[in-house]
Amino acid sequence: MPHLKIEYTANLDAHADIGELCKTLSHTLVTLKDEQGVPVFPLLGTRVLAYPAAHYAVADGEQGRAFVYMNMRITPGRSDALVKTVGDAVLAAAHAHLAPALDKLPLRLTLHIDATPPGYEGKFSS
């Protein structure tokens, strides 16, 4: 972990490179370090995925409005201060990447971080 899922209105594709946003956020996550200089997240466990919403209604339904909703799942055990640091870094990186789009259309950018233990966790990798 972390797994960061991004849902966004498809009209944003004309104003921002969402693939590059994924890369930017992945880089942000894998380079974060805690107070002792230890990486916060494992490199190979980091995932950033984006899903455009082809059909949407934002606020009053005006099609010029846009949203980016990011939900990050992390394993529990990190301090509230560290989770806030992570959230601030991810939100700042997303805001910086999307700044040109923010100047062109009404856009809401949201990040939620969930730190909940899994009910089951199985793994397999090659």
mmCIF file of C-alpha atoms in Angstrom:
data_model
loop_
_atom_site.group_PDB
_atom_site.id
_atom_site.type_symbol
_atom_site.label_atom_id
_atom_site.label_comp_id
_atom_site.label_asym_id
_atom_site.label_seq_id
_atom_site.Cartn_x
_atom_site.Cartn_y
_atom_site.Cartn_z
ATOM 1 C CA MET A 1 0.000 0.000 0.000
ATOM 2 C CA PRO A 2 -0.794 2.852 -0.706
ATOM 3 C CA HIS A 3 -3.443 2.510 -3.357
ATOM 4 C CA LEU A 4 -4.588 5.873 -4.692
ATOM 5 C CA LYS A 5 -7.701 5.857 -6.874
ATOM 6 C CA ILE A 6 -8.653 8.953 -8.804
ATOM 7 C CA GLU A 7 -12.163 9.514 -10.121
ATOM 8 C CA TYR A 8 -12.595 12.532 -12.373
ATOM 9 C CA THR A 9 -15.004 14.061 -14.844
ATOM 10 C CA ALA A 10 -14.053 13.178 -18.406
ATOM 11 C CA ASN A 11 -14.202 16.846 -19.465
ATOM 12 C CA LEU A 12 -10.924 17.295 -17.601
ATOM 13 C CA ASP A 13 -9.048 15.248 -20.225
ATOM 14 C CA ALA A 14 -9.103 18.271 -22.551
ATOM 15 C CA HIS A 15 -7.343 20.388 -19.907
ATOM 16 C CA ALA A 16 -4.946 18.062 -18.061
ATOM 17 C CA ASP A 17 -2.751 15.032 -18.688
ATOM 18 C CA ILE A 18 -4.174 12.566 -16.181
ATOM 19 C CA GLY A 19 -1.565 9.922 -17.015
ATOM 20 C CA GLU A 20 1.135 12.388 -15.993
ATOM 21 C CA LEU A 21 -0.867 13.215 -12.860
ATOM 22 C CA CYS A 22 -0.724 9.516 -11.932
ATOM 23 C CA LYS A 23 3.044 9.487 -12.438
ATOM 24 C CA THR A 24 3.474 12.693 -10.441
ATOM 25 C CA LEU A 25 1.450 11.350 -7.528
ATOM 26 C CA SER A 26 3.227 7.989 -7.603
ATOM 27 C CA HIS A 27 6.582 9.772 -7.484
ATOM 28 C CA THR A 28 5.333 11.909 -4.596
ATOM 29 C CA LEU A 29 4.276 8.821 -2.635
ATOM 30 C CA VAL A 30 7.433 6.780 -3.173
ATOM 31 C CA THR A 31 9.745 9.652 -2.259
ATOM 32 C CA LEU A 32 8.026 10.599 1.020
ATOM 33 C CA LYS A 33 10.115 9.870 4.111
ATOM 34 C CA ASP A 34 9.203 9.820 7.802
ATOM 35 C CA GLU A 35 10.990 11.671 10.625
ATOM 36 C CA GLN A 36 13.812 9.083 10.621
ATOM 37 C CA GLY A 37 14.341 9.337 6.861
ATOM 38 C CA VAL A 38 12.676 5.979 6.157
ATOM 39 C CA PRO A 39 10.359 5.745 3.130
ATOM 40 C CA VAL A 40 6.735 6.006 4.253
ATOM 41 C CA PHE A 41 5.486 3.537 1.633
ATOM 42 C CA PRO A 42 7.024 0.518 -0.082
ATOM 43 C CA LEU A 43 7.998 1.159 -3.692
ATOM 44 C CA LEU A 44 6.452 -1.999 -5.125
ATOM 45 C CA GLY A 45 3.212 -1.615 -3.162
ATOM 46 C CA THR A 46 2.385 1.840 -4.525
ATOM 47 C CA ARG A 47 -0.493 2.066 -7.011
ATOM 48 C CA VAL A 48 -2.093 5.133 -8.592
ATOM 49 C CA LEU A 49 -5.102 4.509 -10.821
ATOM 50 C CA ALA A 50 -7.390 7.009 -12.561
ATOM 51 C CA TYR A 51 -10.944 6.504 -13.817
ATOM 52 C CA PRO A 52 -12.776 9.087 -15.916
ATOM 53 C CA ALA A 53 -16.516 9.452 -15.368
ATOM 54 C CA ALA A 54 -18.057 9.667 -18.820
ATOM 55 C CA HIS A 55 -21.451 10.488 -17.308
ATOM 56 C CA TYR A 56 -21.642 12.953 -14.452
ATOM 57 C CA ALA A 57 -23.500 15.831 -12.877
ATOM 58 C CA VAL A 58 -21.525 18.263 -10.752
ATOM 59 C CA ALA A 59 -23.453 20.741 -8.606
ATOM 60 C CA ASP A 60 -26.233 22.067 -10.878
ATOM 61 C CA GLY A 61 -25.313 19.744 -13.757
ATOM 62 C CA GLU A 62 -23.557 22.372 -15.876
ATOM 63 C CA GLN A 63 -21.233 20.305 -18.076
ATOM 64 C CA GLY A 64 -18.386 22.818 -17.775
ATOM 65 C CA ARG A 65 -17.858 21.903 -14.119
ATOM 66 C CA ALA A 66 -15.272 19.307 -13.151
ATOM 67 C CA PHE A 67 -14.156 17.282 -10.167
ATOM 68 C CA VAL A 68 -11.208 15.168 -9.139
ATOM 69 C CA TYR A 69 -11.874 12.854 -6.210
ATOM 70 C CA MET A 70 -8.874 10.978 -4.841
ATOM 71 C CA ASN A 71 -9.247 8.186 -2.320
ATOM 72 C CA MET A 72 -6.113 6.651 -0.854
ATOM 73 C CA ARG A 73 -6.129 3.457 1.156
ATOM 74 C CA ILE A 74 -3.190 2.827 3.445
ATOM 75 C CA THR A 75 -2.486 0.231 6.069
ATOM 76 C CA PRO A 76 -3.013 1.499 9.615
ATOM 77 C CA GLY A 77 -0.246 2.242 12.084
ATOM 78 C CA ARG A 78 1.085 5.605 10.951
ATOM 79 C CA SER A 79 0.721 8.622 13.225
ATOM 80 C CA ASP A 80 -1.968 11.209 12.515
ATOM 81 C CA ALA A 81 0.795 13.751 11.895
ATOM 82 C CA LEU A 82 2.448 11.524 9.293
ATOM 83 C CA VAL A 83 -0.877 10.844 7.556
ATOM 84 C CA LYS A 84 -1.486 14.611 7.447
ATOM 85 C CA THR A 85 1.993 15.154 5.973
ATOM 86 C CA VAL A 86 1.231 12.531 3.309
ATOM 87 C CA GLY A 87 -2.144 14.094 2.560
ATOM 88 C CA ASP A 88 -0.710 17.588 2.317
ATOM 89 C CA ALA A 89 2.028 16.385 -0.064
ATOM 90 C CA VAL A 90 -0.367 14.477 -2.331
ATOM 91 C CA LEU A 91 -2.899 17.304 -2.423
ATOM 92 C CA ALA A 92 -0.172 19.888 -3.142
ATOM 93 C CA ALA A 93 1.268 17.768 -5.979
ATOM 94 C CA ALA A 94 -2.185 17.262 -7.513
ATOM 95 C CA HIS A 95 -3.010 20.966 -7.158
ATOM 96 C CA ALA A 96 0.258 21.982 -8.823
ATOM 97 C CA HIS A 97 -0.281 19.547 -11.704
ATOM 98 C CA LEU A 98 -3.875 20.664 -12.219
ATOM 99 C CA ALA A 99 -3.190 24.409 -11.823
ATOM 100 C CA PRO A 100 -3.676 25.177 -15.547
ATOM 101 C CA ALA A 101 -7.058 23.411 -15.509
ATOM 102 C CA LEU A 102 -8.054 25.245 -12.321
ATOM 103 C CA ASP A 103 -7.606 28.489 -14.254
ATOM 104 C CA LYS A 104 -9.866 27.309 -17.096
ATOM 105 C CA LEU A 105 -12.860 25.669 -15.453
ATOM 106 C CA PRO A 106 -14.607 25.300 -12.106
ATOM 107 C CA LEU A 107 -12.868 22.323 -10.528
ATOM 108 C CA ARG A 108 -13.207 20.684 -7.111
ATOM 109 C CA LEU A 109 -10.170 18.701 -5.944
ATOM 110 C CA THR A 110 -10.666 16.369 -2.975
ATOM 111 C CA LEU A 111 -8.464 13.822 -1.203
ATOM 112 C CA HIS A 112 -9.624 11.284 1.377
ATOM 113 C CA ILE A 113 -7.212 8.934 3.108
ATOM 114 C CA ASP A 114 -8.540 5.747 4.703
ATOM 115 C CA ALA A 115 -6.303 3.803 7.085
ATOM 116 C CA THR A 116 -8.283 0.683 7.853
ATOM 117 C CA PRO A 117 -7.118 -2.865 8.473
ATOM 118 C CA PRO A 118 -8.125 -5.321 5.754
ATOM 119 C CA GLY A 119 -10.594 -8.054 6.614
ATOM 120 C CA TYR A 120 -8.432 -10.344 4.500
ATOM 121 C CA GLU A 121 -5.210 -9.777 2.628
ATOM 122 C CA GLY A 122 -3.831 -12.372 0.242
ATOM 123 C CA LYS A 123 -0.869 -11.705 -2.013
ATOM 124 C CA PHE A 124 0.782 -13.284 -5.008
ATOM 125 C CA SER A 125 3.464 -11.858 -7.250
ATOM 126 C CA SER A 126 5.881 -13.130 -9.818
#
